[in-house]
Short mmCIF file of C-alpha atoms and ligand atoms in Angstrom, two decimals:
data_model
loop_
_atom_site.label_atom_id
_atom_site.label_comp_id
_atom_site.label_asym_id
_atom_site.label_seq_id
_atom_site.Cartn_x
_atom_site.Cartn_y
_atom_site.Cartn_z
CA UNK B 1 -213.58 43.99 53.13
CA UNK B 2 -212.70 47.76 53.86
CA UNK B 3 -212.59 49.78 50.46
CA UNK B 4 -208.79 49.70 49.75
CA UNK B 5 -208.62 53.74 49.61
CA UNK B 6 -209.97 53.94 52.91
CA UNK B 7 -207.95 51.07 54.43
CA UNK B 8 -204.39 53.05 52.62
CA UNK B 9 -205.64 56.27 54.62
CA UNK B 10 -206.35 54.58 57.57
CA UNK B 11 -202.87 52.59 57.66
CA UNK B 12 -200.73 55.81 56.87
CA UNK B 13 -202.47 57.80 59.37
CA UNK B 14 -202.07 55.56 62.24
CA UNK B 15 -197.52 55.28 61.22
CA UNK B 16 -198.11 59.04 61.55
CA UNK B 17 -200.30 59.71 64.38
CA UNK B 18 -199.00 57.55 66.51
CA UNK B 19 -195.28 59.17 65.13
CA UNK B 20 -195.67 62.05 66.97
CA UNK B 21 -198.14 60.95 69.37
CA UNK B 22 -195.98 61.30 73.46
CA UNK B 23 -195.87 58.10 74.97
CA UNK B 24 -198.08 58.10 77.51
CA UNK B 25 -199.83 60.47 76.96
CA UNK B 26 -204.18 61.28 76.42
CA UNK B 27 -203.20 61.85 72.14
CA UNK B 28 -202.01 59.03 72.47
CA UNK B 29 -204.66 57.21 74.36
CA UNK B 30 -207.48 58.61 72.05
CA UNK B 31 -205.38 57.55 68.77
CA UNK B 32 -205.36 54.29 70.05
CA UNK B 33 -208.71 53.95 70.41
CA UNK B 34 -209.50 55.35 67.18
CA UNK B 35 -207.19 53.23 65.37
CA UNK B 36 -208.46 49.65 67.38
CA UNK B 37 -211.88 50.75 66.56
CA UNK B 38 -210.92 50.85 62.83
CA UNK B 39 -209.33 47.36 63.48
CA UNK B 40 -211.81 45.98 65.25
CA UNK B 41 -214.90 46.19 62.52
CA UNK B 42 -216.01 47.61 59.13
CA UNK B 43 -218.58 49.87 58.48
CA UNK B 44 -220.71 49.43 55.28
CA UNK B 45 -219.36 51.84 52.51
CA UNK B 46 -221.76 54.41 52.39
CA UNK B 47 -222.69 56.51 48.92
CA UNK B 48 -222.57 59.43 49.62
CA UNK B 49 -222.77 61.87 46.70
CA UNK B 50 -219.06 63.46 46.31
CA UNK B 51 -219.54 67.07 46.38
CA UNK B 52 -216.68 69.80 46.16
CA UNK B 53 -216.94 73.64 47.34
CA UNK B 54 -215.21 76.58 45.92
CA UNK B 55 -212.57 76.38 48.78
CA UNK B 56 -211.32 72.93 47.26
CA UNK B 57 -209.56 74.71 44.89
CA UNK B 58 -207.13 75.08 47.58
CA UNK B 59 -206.74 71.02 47.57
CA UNK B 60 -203.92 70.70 45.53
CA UNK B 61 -201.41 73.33 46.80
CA UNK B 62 -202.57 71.95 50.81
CA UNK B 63 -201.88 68.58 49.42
CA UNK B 64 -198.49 69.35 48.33
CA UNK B 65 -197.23 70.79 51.65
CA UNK B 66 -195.85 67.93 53.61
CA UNK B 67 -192.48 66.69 51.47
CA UNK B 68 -191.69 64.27 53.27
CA UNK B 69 -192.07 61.64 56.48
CA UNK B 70 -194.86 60.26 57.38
CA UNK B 71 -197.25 62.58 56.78
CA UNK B 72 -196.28 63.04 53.16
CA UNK B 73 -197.96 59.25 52.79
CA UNK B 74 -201.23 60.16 54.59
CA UNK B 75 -201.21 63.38 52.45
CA UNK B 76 -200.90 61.09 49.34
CA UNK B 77 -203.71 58.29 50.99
CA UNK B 78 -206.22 61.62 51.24
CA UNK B 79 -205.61 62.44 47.73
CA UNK B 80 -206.39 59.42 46.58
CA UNK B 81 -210.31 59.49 47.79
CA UNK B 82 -210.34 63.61 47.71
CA UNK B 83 -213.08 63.76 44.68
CA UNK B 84 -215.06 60.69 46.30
CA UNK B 85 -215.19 63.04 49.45
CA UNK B 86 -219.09 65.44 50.28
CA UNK B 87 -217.10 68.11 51.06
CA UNK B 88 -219.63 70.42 52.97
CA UNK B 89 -219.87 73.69 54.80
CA UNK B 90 -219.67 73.41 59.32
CA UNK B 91 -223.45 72.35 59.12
CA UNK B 92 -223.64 76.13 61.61
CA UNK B 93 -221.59 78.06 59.10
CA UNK B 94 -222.78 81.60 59.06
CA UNK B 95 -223.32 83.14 55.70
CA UNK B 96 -222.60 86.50 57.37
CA UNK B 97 -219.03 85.46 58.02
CA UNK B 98 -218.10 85.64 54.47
CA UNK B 99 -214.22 84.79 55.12
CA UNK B 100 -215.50 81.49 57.29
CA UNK B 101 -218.36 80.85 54.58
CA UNK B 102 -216.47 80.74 51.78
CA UNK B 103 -213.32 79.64 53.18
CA UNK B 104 -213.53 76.16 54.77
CA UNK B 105 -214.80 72.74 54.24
CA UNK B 106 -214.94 69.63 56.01
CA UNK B 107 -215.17 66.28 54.61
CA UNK B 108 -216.37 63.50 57.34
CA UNK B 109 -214.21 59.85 56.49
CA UNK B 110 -215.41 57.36 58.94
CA UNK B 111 -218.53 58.22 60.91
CA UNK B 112 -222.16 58.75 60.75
CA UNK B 113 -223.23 59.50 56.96
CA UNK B 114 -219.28 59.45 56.32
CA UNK B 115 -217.24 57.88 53.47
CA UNK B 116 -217.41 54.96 55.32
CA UNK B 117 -220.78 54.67 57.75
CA UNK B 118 -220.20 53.73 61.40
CA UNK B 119 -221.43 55.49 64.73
CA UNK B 120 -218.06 54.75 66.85
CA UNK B 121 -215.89 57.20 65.44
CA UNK B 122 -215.56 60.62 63.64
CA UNK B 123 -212.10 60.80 61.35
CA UNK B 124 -212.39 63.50 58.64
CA UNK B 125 -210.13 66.41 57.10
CA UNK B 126 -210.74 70.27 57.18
CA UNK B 127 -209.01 72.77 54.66
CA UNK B 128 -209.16 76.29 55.03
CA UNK B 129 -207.95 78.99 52.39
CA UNK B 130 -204.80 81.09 53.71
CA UNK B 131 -206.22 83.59 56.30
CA UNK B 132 -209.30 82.10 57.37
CA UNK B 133 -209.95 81.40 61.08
CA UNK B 134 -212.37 78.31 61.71
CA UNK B 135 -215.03 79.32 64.18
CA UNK B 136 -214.53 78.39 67.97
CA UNK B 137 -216.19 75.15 68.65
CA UNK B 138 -216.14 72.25 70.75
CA UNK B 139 -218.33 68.78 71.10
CA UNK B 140 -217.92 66.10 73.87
CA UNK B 141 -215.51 63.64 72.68
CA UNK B 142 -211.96 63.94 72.86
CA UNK B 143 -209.92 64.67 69.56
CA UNK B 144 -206.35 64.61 68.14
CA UNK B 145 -205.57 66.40 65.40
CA UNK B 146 -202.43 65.97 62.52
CA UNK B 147 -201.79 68.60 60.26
CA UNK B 148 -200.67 68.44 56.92
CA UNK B 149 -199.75 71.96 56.15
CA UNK B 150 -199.19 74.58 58.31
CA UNK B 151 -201.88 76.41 60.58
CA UNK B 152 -202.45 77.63 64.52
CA UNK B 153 -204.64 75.91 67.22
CA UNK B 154 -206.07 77.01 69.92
CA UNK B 155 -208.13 75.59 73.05
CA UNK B 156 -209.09 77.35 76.21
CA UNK B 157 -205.99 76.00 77.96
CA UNK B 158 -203.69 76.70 75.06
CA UNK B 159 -201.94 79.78 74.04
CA UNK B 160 -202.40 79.76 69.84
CA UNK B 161 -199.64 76.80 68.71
CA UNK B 162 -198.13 75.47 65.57
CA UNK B 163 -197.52 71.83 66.02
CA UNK B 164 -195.39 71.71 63.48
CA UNK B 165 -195.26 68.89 60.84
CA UNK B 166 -193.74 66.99 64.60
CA UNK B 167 -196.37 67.53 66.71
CA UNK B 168 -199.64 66.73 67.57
CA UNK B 169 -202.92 68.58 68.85
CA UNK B 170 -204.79 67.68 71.52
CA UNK B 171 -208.68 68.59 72.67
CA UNK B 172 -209.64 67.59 75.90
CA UNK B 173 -213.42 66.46 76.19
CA UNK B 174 -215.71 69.44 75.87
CA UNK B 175 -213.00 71.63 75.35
CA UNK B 176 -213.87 75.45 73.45
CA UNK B 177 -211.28 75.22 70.49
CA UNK B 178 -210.61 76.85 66.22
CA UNK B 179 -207.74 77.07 64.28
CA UNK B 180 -206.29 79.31 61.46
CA UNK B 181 -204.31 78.98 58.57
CA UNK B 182 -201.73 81.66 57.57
CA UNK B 183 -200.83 82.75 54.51
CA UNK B 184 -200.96 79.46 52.80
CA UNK B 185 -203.72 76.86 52.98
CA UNK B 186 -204.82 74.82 55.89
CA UNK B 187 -205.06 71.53 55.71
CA UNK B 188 -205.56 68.72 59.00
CA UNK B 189 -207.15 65.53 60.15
CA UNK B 190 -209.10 64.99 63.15
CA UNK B 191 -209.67 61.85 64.64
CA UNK B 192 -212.10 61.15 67.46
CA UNK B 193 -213.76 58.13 69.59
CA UNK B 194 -217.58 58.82 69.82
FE1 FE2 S 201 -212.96 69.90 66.88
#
């Protein structure tokens, strides 16, 4: 039996993903096989310590920017497990980058050492503060992203784009990609098959 605060945030993000998600097309081929995979089994609910950073004090107001739709319940499903998130620093954070340093943090739901433990999947949540550009980065597995405030992506075959609170984004495999956040805070999901 999945812990009912993770099963809420799963079930709200697939109505939205897969709400914006173009039939058809790879977004919507990786969502789908993030979302079976959460059908399909369990994982064992891992304790992780919860652990906040300075950034989180950006939670709240990030929380608060989708009004409406569906996003506005998977923003409401996150805020329900927020404190029983390790929210932690990009494990190659640079304490040089003082705007990066202090200005993100990720918090890993389903995956290895995740909220809940499984080695199939990586679904987590990054906020930013406003004006803070995460570093460029990529890993093998495909990714879709759903934002619940506003912010910029870009890959190396896309021009920097707001999706909107419509849209998604999508990261090819292996794919050099970031994302900023404006003058307000950033706050997404990403969701990937491993
Ligand atoms: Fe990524």
């Amino acid at each position: 039996m999945r812990d009912p605060v993770v099963q809420r945030f799963i079930e709200a993000s697939e109505v939205a993903v897969m709400a914006a998600a173009e039939p058809g097309s790879p977004a919507e081929a990786v969502a789908r096989e993030v979302f079976g995979r959460c059908r399909a089994r369990v994982g064992r609910a891992q304790e992780v310590p919860p652990a906040m950073l300075p950034v989180c004090g950006w939670l709240e107001e990030a929380l608060d920017s989708a009004t409406e739709g569906p996003r506005r319940a998977v923003a409401d499903a996150l805020e329900a497990m927020v404190d029983k998130l390790e929210w932690e620093r990009r494990d190659a954070a640079d304490p040089a980058n003082r705007s990066f340093y202090d200005g993100h943090a990720n918090a890993l739901i389903l995956g290895p050492g995740g909220y809940e433990e499984r080695d199939d999947l990586w679904v987590g949540v990054t906020l930013m503060a406003p004006g803070v550009t995460y570093v460029d980065h990529k890993h093998p597995p495909a990714e879709v992203y759903l934002s619940l405030a506003p912010g910029e992506w870009w890959n190396a075959e896309m021009d920097w784009t707001d999706p909107g609170m419509e849209r998604l984004i999508y990261n090819p495999p292996g794919i050099l990609h970031a994302m900023r956040s404006g003058d307000r805070p950033f706050l997404a999901l990403w969701y990937l098959p491993l």
